[in-house]
Short mmCIF file of C-alpha atoms in Angstrom, two decimals:
data_model
loop_
_atom_site.label_atom_id
_atom_site.label_comp_id
_atom_site.label_asym_id
_atom_site.label_seq_id
_atom_site.Cartn_x
_atom_site.Cartn_y
_atom_site.Cartn_z
CA MET S 1 -90.95 -70.09 -136.46
CA SER S 2 -89.09 -72.24 -133.68
CA LYS S 3 -85.71 -73.73 -134.37
CA THR S 4 -84.05 -76.95 -133.15
CA PHE S 5 -80.38 -77.11 -132.38
CA ILE S 6 -78.20 -80.12 -131.42
CA TYR S 7 -75.42 -79.42 -129.07
CA CYS S 8 -72.39 -81.70 -128.87
CA ARG S 9 -69.27 -81.40 -126.90
CA ASN S 10 -66.06 -83.49 -126.45
CA SER S 11 -62.99 -82.91 -124.23
CA ASP S 12 -59.66 -84.29 -123.37
CA ILE S 13 -61.28 -86.14 -120.46
CA ASN S 14 -63.45 -87.98 -123.01
CA ALA S 15 -60.53 -88.93 -124.93
CA PHE S 16 -58.85 -90.20 -121.80
CA GLU S 17 -61.86 -92.31 -120.84
CA LYS S 18 -62.59 -93.24 -124.46
CA GLY S 19 -66.10 -91.94 -124.11
CA SER S 20 -68.78 -91.14 -126.68
CA SER S 21 -67.63 -89.40 -129.79
CA ILE S 22 -69.12 -86.20 -131.44
CA GLU S 23 -70.49 -88.52 -134.23
CA THR S 24 -72.24 -90.66 -131.71
CA GLN S 25 -73.81 -87.60 -129.88
CA ILE S 26 -75.17 -86.38 -133.31
CA LYS S 27 -76.68 -89.80 -134.15
CA LYS S 28 -78.41 -90.04 -130.90
CA SER S 29 -79.73 -86.51 -130.89
CA THR S 30 -80.91 -86.75 -134.42
CA LEU S 31 -82.83 -90.06 -133.73
CA TYR S 32 -84.35 -88.33 -130.69
CA ALA S 33 -85.44 -85.33 -132.77
CA ASN S 34 -87.14 -87.58 -135.31
CA LEU S 35 -88.96 -89.39 -132.52
CA LYS S 36 -90.28 -86.07 -131.17
CA SER S 37 -91.07 -84.75 -134.79
CA LEU S 38 -88.48 -82.00 -134.51
CA ASN S 39 -86.63 -80.79 -137.58
CA VAL S 40 -82.98 -80.17 -136.78
CA ASP S 41 -81.83 -76.72 -138.09
CA GLU S 42 -78.26 -76.52 -136.85
CA ILE S 43 -75.66 -78.77 -135.06
CA VAL S 44 -73.33 -76.98 -132.77
CA LYS S 45 -70.03 -78.83 -131.98
CA GLU S 46 -67.62 -77.86 -129.24
CA GLN S 47 -64.23 -78.98 -127.91
CA CYS S 48 -63.81 -78.12 -124.29
CA SER S 49 -63.89 -79.29 -120.77
CA GLY S 50 -67.21 -80.24 -119.20
CA THR S 51 -66.26 -78.27 -116.11
CA ILE S 52 -66.44 -74.94 -117.99
CA PRO S 53 -69.90 -73.43 -117.41
CA PHE S 54 -72.05 -73.48 -120.58
CA GLU S 55 -72.34 -69.71 -120.98
CA ARG S 56 -68.55 -69.36 -120.82
CA ARG S 57 -67.92 -71.82 -123.65
CA GLU S 58 -67.31 -70.16 -127.02
CA GLN S 59 -70.13 -72.06 -128.81
CA GLY S 60 -72.29 -72.40 -125.78
CA PHE S 61 -72.33 -68.58 -125.45
CA GLU S 62 -73.12 -68.05 -129.16
CA LEU S 63 -75.89 -70.61 -128.84
CA LEU S 64 -77.50 -68.83 -125.79
CA LYS S 65 -77.40 -65.64 -127.70
CA LYS S 66 -79.01 -67.21 -130.84
CA VAL S 67 -81.90 -69.21 -129.27
CA LYS S 68 -85.38 -67.63 -129.04
CA GLN S 69 -88.76 -68.46 -127.39
CA ASN S 70 -90.06 -71.90 -128.21
CA ASP S 71 -86.69 -72.95 -129.71
CA ASN S 72 -85.24 -76.46 -128.77
CA ILE S 73 -81.76 -77.49 -127.78
CA ILE S 74 -80.98 -81.27 -127.82
CA CYS S 75 -78.11 -82.78 -126.09
CA SER S 76 -77.31 -86.50 -126.01
CA HIS S 77 -76.12 -86.62 -122.35
CA LEU S 78 -76.41 -84.54 -119.19
CA ASP S 79 -72.69 -83.99 -118.81
CA ARG S 80 -72.31 -82.60 -122.30
CA CYS S 81 -73.95 -79.57 -120.96
CA GLY S 82 -72.25 -79.48 -117.64
CA ARG S 83 -70.66 -81.55 -114.97
CA ASN S 84 -71.19 -79.04 -112.02
CA THR S 85 -74.58 -79.25 -110.45
CA LEU S 86 -74.99 -75.55 -109.79
CA SER S 87 -74.00 -74.21 -113.11
CA LEU S 88 -76.15 -76.73 -114.83
CA LEU S 89 -79.26 -75.78 -112.88
CA GLN S 90 -78.51 -72.11 -113.50
CA LEU S 91 -78.42 -72.87 -117.21
CA ILE S 92 -81.82 -74.62 -116.98
CA GLN S 93 -83.36 -71.78 -115.06
CA LYS S 94 -81.89 -69.25 -117.80
CA LEU S 95 -83.43 -71.29 -120.63
CA LYS S 96 -86.70 -71.59 -118.69
CA ARG S 97 -86.86 -67.74 -118.44
CA LYS S 98 -86.22 -67.50 -122.26
CA LYS S 99 -88.82 -70.24 -122.77
CA VAL S 100 -86.31 -72.38 -124.67
CA LYS S 101 -86.84 -76.10 -124.41
CA LEU S 102 -83.72 -78.25 -123.47
CA HIS S 103 -83.96 -81.97 -124.12
CA PHE S 104 -81.57 -84.66 -122.93
CA VAL S 105 -81.59 -87.83 -125.00
CA ASP S 106 -80.36 -90.02 -122.08
CA LEU S 107 -83.42 -88.65 -120.00
CA ASN S 108 -85.70 -89.01 -123.06
CA CYS S 109 -87.38 -85.80 -122.11
CA GLU S 110 -87.38 -82.02 -121.96
CA VAL S 111 -86.08 -80.82 -118.69
CA THR S 112 -87.08 -77.10 -118.84
CA GLY S 113 -90.81 -77.94 -118.56
CA SER S 114 -92.86 -77.78 -115.27
CA ASP S 115 -92.94 -81.45 -114.64
CA ALA S 116 -92.09 -82.07 -110.94
CA ILE S 117 -90.74 -85.52 -111.41
CA GLY S 118 -88.52 -84.44 -114.24
CA ASN S 119 -86.99 -81.71 -112.16
CA VAL S 120 -86.35 -83.96 -109.22
CA PHE S 121 -84.74 -86.60 -111.65
CA LEU S 122 -82.55 -83.88 -113.24
CA THR S 123 -81.31 -82.67 -109.80
CA MET S 124 -80.42 -86.19 -108.86
CA LEU S 125 -78.62 -86.91 -112.22
CA SER S 126 -76.86 -83.54 -111.93
CA CYS S 127 -75.35 -84.60 -108.54
CA PHE S 128 -74.19 -87.86 -110.05
CA ALA S 129 -72.56 -86.02 -112.93
CA GLN S 130 -70.63 -83.77 -110.52
CA PHE S 131 -69.64 -86.83 -108.51
CA HIS S 132 -68.33 -88.64 -111.69
CA ALA S 133 -66.47 -85.57 -112.73
CA GLU S 134 -64.73 -85.42 -109.27
CA GLN S 135 -64.08 -89.14 -109.50
CA THR S 136 -62.34 -88.59 -112.93
CA SER S 137 -60.29 -85.72 -111.64
CA GLN S 138 -59.07 -87.86 -108.66
CA LYS S 139 -58.16 -90.64 -110.97
CA MET S 140 -56.16 -88.41 -113.14
CA LYS S 141 -54.46 -86.82 -110.14
CA SER S 142 -53.53 -90.25 -108.76
CA TYR S 143 -52.23 -91.26 -112.27
CA ARG S 144 -50.08 -88.16 -112.49
CA GLU S 145 -48.66 -88.79 -108.98
CA ARG S 146 -47.89 -92.40 -109.92
CA MET S 147 -46.04 -91.41 -113.04
CA ARG S 148 -43.92 -88.87 -111.16
CA SER S 149 -43.10 -91.42 -108.49
CA GLU S 150 -41.76 -93.67 -111.23
CA ASN S 151 -39.85 -90.65 -112.66
CA LYS S 152 -42.03 -90.78 -115.75
CA PHE S 153 -43.53 -87.93 -117.76
CA ALA S 154 -47.04 -87.32 -116.55
CA GLY S 155 -48.30 -84.92 -119.32
CA GLY S 156 -48.44 -81.15 -119.60
CA LYS S 157 -45.41 -79.03 -120.28
CA MET S 158 -42.01 -80.79 -120.40
CA THR S 159 -39.79 -80.17 -117.32
CA PHE S 160 -36.96 -77.74 -118.31
CA GLY S 161 -33.57 -79.81 -118.34
CA TYR S 162 -35.30 -83.04 -119.27
CA ASP S 163 -36.71 -84.97 -122.14
CA LYS S 164 -38.43 -88.33 -122.25
CA ASP S 165 -37.43 -91.57 -123.79
CA GLU S 166 -39.78 -94.08 -125.74
CA ASN S 167 -40.97 -95.52 -122.46
CA GLY S 168 -41.75 -92.15 -120.83
CA PHE S 169 -38.85 -91.89 -118.49
CA PHE S 170 -37.08 -88.59 -117.95
CA ILE S 171 -33.63 -88.32 -119.52
CA PRO S 172 -31.28 -85.25 -119.03
CA VAL S 173 -30.86 -82.85 -121.82
CA GLU S 174 -27.19 -81.73 -121.46
CA LYS S 175 -27.54 -78.21 -123.07
CA GLU S 176 -30.40 -77.46 -120.59
CA GLN S 177 -28.60 -79.09 -117.69
CA GLU S 178 -25.72 -76.67 -118.29
CA VAL S 179 -27.99 -73.75 -118.00
CA ILE S 180 -29.35 -75.12 -114.69
CA ARG S 181 -25.86 -75.66 -113.36
CA GLN S 182 -25.05 -72.00 -114.24
CA MET S 183 -28.13 -70.85 -112.43
CA LEU S 184 -27.21 -72.77 -109.15
CA LEU S 185 -23.63 -71.49 -109.32
CA MET S 186 -24.85 -68.00 -109.65
CA ARG S 187 -27.37 -68.49 -106.66
CA LYS S 188 -24.60 -69.93 -104.50
CA GLN S 189 -22.60 -66.88 -105.24
CA GLY S 190 -25.39 -64.72 -103.81
CA LYS S 191 -26.90 -63.45 -107.08
CA SER S 192 -30.53 -62.48 -106.92
CA TYR S 193 -33.16 -64.32 -108.93
CA ARG S 194 -33.74 -61.24 -110.98
CA THR S 195 -30.02 -60.98 -111.88
CA ILE S 196 -29.92 -64.68 -112.79
CA SER S 197 -33.03 -64.38 -114.96
CA ASP S 198 -31.44 -61.39 -116.87
CA VAL S 199 -28.08 -63.07 -117.26
CA ILE S 200 -29.42 -66.42 -118.38
CA SER S 201 -32.04 -64.72 -120.82
CA LYS S 202 -29.18 -62.80 -122.38
CA SER S 203 -26.73 -65.66 -122.64
CA THR S 204 -29.22 -68.19 -124.01
CA ARG S 205 -31.11 -65.63 -126.12
CA LYS S 206 -34.31 -67.14 -124.64
CA LYS S 207 -36.56 -65.41 -122.26
CA PHE S 208 -36.36 -66.76 -118.68
CA PRO S 209 -39.02 -65.06 -116.62
CA LEU S 210 -38.35 -64.47 -113.09
CA SER S 211 -41.09 -66.83 -111.78
CA TRP S 212 -39.63 -69.53 -114.11
CA THR S 213 -36.03 -68.99 -113.01
CA HIS S 214 -37.20 -69.16 -109.32
CA LYS S 215 -39.10 -72.33 -109.93
CA ILE S 216 -36.21 -74.16 -111.63
CA ILE S 217 -33.67 -73.17 -108.98
CA GLN S 218 -35.98 -74.17 -106.13
CA ARG S 219 -36.80 -77.50 -107.72
CA GLU S 220 -33.13 -78.40 -108.27
CA MET S 221 -32.13 -77.20 -104.69
CA SER S 222 -35.03 -79.29 -103.25
CA GLU S 223 -33.98 -82.47 -105.15
CA GLN S 224 -30.37 -81.92 -103.93
CA GLY S 225 -31.55 -81.43 -100.38
CA VAL S 226 -30.35 -77.84 -100.12
CA ALA S 227 -32.45 -75.51 -97.98
#
């Protein structure tokens, strides 16, 4: 007996763009299932980036192992399954071989069938999905560059030696700045990065990996205009 699965995905990019929520995806997919006389057996929810190939996602991988011939997977939007044209088309081919039906609510059809027009339409929309993902990536990159140019926190891991105020501006952390000054002094004395890493780790009782030590010193020397 065939089963019907609804697949929903959300990501940090969605939160950034304030896009559709998991709840909205479920409602749209459930309505589609009712219109197609499909009984929903399971709803699969996932939190990950759309750039990750479907089979490499935790829930996506489990779903691919679970589905069998004549089963249905319903997804509200094309980019919930993938934002990369090649990986999305590979997913469709894989489901075709397993004779699993993949439906997209925004296309209002099954895309794993033999309909030529549907396949062409899917390829075109896949290209647009990838283009949209690249545009979003470029927007986020521009945003981070602008924040850095204004000496503001741009997200990610906080820069060692600094914190941020209520407006997002960097403010020095004296305790960490003291560690940085010690690093720079040792480097000027000709100490190796390995030695500095070991000494600082021991004195602060906090692990300072060699790569991290090198990065901090190079950053500070660059800002001071030291070659």
